[in-house]
Short mmCIF file of C-alpha atoms in Angstrom, two decimals:
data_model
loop_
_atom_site.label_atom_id
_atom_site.label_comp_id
_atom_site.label_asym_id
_atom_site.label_seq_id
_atom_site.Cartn_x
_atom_site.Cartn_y
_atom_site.Cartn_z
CA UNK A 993 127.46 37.91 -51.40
CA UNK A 994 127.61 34.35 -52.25
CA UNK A 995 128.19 33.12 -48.37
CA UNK A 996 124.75 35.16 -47.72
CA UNK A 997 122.96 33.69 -50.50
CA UNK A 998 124.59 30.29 -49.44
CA UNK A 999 123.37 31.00 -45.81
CA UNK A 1000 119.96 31.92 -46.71
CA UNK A 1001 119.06 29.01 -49.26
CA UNK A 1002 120.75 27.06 -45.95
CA UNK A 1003 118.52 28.55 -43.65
CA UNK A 1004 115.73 28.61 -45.85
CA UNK A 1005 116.05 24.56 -46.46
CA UNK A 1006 116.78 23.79 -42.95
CA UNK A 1007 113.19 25.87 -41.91
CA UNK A 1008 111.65 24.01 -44.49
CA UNK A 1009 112.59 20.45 -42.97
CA UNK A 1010 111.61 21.91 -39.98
CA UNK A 1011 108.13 22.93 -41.08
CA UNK A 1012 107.97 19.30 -42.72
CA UNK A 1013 108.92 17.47 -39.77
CA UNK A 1014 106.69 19.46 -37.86
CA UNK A 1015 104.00 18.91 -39.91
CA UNK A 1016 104.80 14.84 -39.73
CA UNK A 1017 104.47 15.04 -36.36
CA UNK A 1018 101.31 16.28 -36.35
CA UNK A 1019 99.96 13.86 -38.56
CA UNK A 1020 101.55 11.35 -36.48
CA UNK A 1021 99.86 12.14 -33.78
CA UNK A 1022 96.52 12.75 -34.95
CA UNK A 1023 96.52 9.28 -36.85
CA UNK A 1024 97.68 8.00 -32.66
CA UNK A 1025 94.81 9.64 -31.20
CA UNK A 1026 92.45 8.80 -33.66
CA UNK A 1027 93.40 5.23 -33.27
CA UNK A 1028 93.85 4.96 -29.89
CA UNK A 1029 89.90 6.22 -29.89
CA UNK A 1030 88.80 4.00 -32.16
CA UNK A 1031 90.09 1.09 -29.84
CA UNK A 1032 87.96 2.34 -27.18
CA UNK A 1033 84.77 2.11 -28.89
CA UNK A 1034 82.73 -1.25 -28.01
CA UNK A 1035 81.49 -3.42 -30.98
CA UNK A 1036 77.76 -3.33 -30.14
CA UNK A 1037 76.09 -5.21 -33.16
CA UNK A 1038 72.59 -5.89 -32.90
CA UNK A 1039 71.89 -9.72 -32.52
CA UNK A 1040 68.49 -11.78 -33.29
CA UNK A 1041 67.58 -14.28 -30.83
CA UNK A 1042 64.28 -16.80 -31.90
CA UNK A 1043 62.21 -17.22 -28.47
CA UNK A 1044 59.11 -18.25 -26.98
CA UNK A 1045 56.93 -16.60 -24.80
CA UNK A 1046 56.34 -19.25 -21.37
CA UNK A 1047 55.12 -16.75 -18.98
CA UNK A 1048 53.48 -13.28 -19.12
CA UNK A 1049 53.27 -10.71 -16.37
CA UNK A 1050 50.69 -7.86 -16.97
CA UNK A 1051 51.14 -6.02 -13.97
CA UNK A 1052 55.10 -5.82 -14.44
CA UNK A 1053 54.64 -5.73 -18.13
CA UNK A 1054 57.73 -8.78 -18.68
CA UNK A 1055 57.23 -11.69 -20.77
CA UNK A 1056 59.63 -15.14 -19.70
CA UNK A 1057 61.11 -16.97 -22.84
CA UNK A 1058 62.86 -19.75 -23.40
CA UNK A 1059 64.93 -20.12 -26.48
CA UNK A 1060 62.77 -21.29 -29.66
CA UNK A 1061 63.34 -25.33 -31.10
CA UNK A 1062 67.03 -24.62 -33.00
CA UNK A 1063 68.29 -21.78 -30.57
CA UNK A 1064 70.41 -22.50 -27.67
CA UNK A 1065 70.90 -18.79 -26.74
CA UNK A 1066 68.62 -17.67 -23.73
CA UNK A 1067 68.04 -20.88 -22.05
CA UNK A 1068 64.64 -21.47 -20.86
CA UNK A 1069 64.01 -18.46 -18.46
CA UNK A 1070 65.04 -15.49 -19.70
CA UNK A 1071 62.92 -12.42 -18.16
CA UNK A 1072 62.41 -9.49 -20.75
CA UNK A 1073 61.03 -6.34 -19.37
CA UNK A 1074 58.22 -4.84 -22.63
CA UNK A 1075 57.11 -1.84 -20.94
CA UNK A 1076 59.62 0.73 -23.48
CA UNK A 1077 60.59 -1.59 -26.17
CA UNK A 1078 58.76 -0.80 -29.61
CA UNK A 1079 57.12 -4.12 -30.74
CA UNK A 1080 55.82 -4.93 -34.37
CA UNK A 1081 53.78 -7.52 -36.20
CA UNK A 1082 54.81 -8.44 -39.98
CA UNK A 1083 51.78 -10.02 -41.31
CA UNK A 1084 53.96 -12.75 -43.52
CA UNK A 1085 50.83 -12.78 -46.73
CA UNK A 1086 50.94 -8.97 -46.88
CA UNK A 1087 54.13 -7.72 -45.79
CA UNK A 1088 52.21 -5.32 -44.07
CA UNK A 1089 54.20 -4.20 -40.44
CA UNK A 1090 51.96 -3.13 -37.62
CA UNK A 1091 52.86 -1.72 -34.41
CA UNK A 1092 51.55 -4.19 -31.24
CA UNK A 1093 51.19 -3.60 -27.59
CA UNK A 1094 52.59 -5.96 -24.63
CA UNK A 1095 48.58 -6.76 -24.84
CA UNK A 1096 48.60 -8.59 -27.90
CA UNK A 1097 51.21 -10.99 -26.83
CA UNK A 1098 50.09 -14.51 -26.02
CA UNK A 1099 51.76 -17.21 -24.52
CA UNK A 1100 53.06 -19.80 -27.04
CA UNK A 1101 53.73 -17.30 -29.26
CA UNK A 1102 57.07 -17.34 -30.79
CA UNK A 1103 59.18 -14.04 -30.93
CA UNK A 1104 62.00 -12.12 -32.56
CA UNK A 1105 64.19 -10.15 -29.98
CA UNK A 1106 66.94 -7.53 -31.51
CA UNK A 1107 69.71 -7.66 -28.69
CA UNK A 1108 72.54 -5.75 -28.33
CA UNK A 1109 75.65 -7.99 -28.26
CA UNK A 1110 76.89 -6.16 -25.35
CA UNK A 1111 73.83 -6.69 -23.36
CA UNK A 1112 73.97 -9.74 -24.32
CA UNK A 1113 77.69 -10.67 -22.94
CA UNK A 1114 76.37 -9.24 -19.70
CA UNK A 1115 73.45 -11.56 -19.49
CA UNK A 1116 75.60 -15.21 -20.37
CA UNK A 1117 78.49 -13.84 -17.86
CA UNK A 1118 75.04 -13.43 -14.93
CA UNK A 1119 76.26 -9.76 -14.71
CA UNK A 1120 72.63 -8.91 -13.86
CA UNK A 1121 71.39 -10.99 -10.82
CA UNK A 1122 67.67 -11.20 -11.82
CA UNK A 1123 68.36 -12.91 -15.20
CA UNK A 1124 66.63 -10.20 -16.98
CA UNK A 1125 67.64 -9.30 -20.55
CA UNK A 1126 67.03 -5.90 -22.24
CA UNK A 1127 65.67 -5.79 -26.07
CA UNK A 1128 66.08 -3.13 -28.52
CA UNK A 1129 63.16 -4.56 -30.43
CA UNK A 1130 60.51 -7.48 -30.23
CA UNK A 1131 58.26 -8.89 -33.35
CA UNK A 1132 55.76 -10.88 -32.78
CA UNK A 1133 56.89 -14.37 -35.63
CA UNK A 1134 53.66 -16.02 -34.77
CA UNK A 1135 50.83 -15.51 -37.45
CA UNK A 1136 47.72 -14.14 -36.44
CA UNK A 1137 44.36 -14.03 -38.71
CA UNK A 1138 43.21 -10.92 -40.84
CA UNK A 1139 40.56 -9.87 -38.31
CA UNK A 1140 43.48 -9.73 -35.83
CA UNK A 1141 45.23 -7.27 -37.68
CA UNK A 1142 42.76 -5.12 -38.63
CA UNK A 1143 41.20 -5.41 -35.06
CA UNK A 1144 44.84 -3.73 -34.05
CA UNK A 1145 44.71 -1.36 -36.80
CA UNK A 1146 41.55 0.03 -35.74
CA UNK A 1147 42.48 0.00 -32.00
CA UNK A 1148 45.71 1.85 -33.01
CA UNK A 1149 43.52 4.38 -35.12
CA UNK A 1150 41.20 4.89 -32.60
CA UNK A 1151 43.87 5.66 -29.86
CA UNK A 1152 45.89 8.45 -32.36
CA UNK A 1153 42.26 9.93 -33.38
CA UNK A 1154 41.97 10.52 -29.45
CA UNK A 1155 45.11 11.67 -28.73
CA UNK A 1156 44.65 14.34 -31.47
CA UNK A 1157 41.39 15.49 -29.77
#
């Protein structure tokens, strides 16, 4: 009776090892696969790149900047298609944020871009041959008056009110 007994607590520890080393192993390999996914992923930070506006075409809807007076980023012809990228205003005295269209840009005016880092890397390495950067986001730095902005206000009121009709 004692060699069974002795046999089963024997066969009951060795299973439980078992079970344990199996269940090592599976941690061990979903901590591998987790991090071997994890070193796939890109880092694609958002950068902010000060510009100004030297050229804008209306009928493409791009703007051409070169980098603003401290910036040595874009260089000075960097083409920047506008026809899908939101664009705001932040009128500086308020704080008040107002959505623009490519129509209220000016040339002169100085400009935020949001890039994506990645997008970025392409455009220094030339990776796109018509030196043409895509933005995430644009806001227009340069300050406008108060009739501007409420001008803009009203047009954007005036285009939702007909859009609802």
């Amino acid at each position: 009776m004692d060699k069974f007994r002795s046999k089963k607590q024997e066969d009951k520890t060795l299973l439980d090892r078992n079970v344990r080393g199996i269940g090592i192993a599976l941690c061990l390999l979903a901590l591998l696969l987790s991090l071997s996914g994890c070193g796939s992923l890109k880092d694609d930070t958002l950068l902010i790149a000060n510009a100004v506006i030297t050229e804008i075409d209306t009928e493409k809807q791009t703007i051409t900047v070169k980098d603003d007076v401290d910036e040595s980023t874009l260089g000075e012809g960097c083409l920047t298609e506008c026809s899908s990228i939101p664009m705001v205003y932040c009128d500086f005295a308020t704080q008040k944020v107002t959505k623009i269209s490519f129509e209220d840009l000016q040339v002169n005016d100085k400009v935020i871009m949001c890039i994506r880092s990645s997008e970025m890397e392409n455009f220094r390495s030339g990776g796109n041959e018509e030196n043409t950067l895509k933005v995430e986001q644009l806001q227009l730095y340069t300050q406008r008056p108060a009739e501007w902005v409420s001008a803009v206000q009203r047009c954007i009121e005036a285009l939702r009110s007909s859009r609802r009709a």
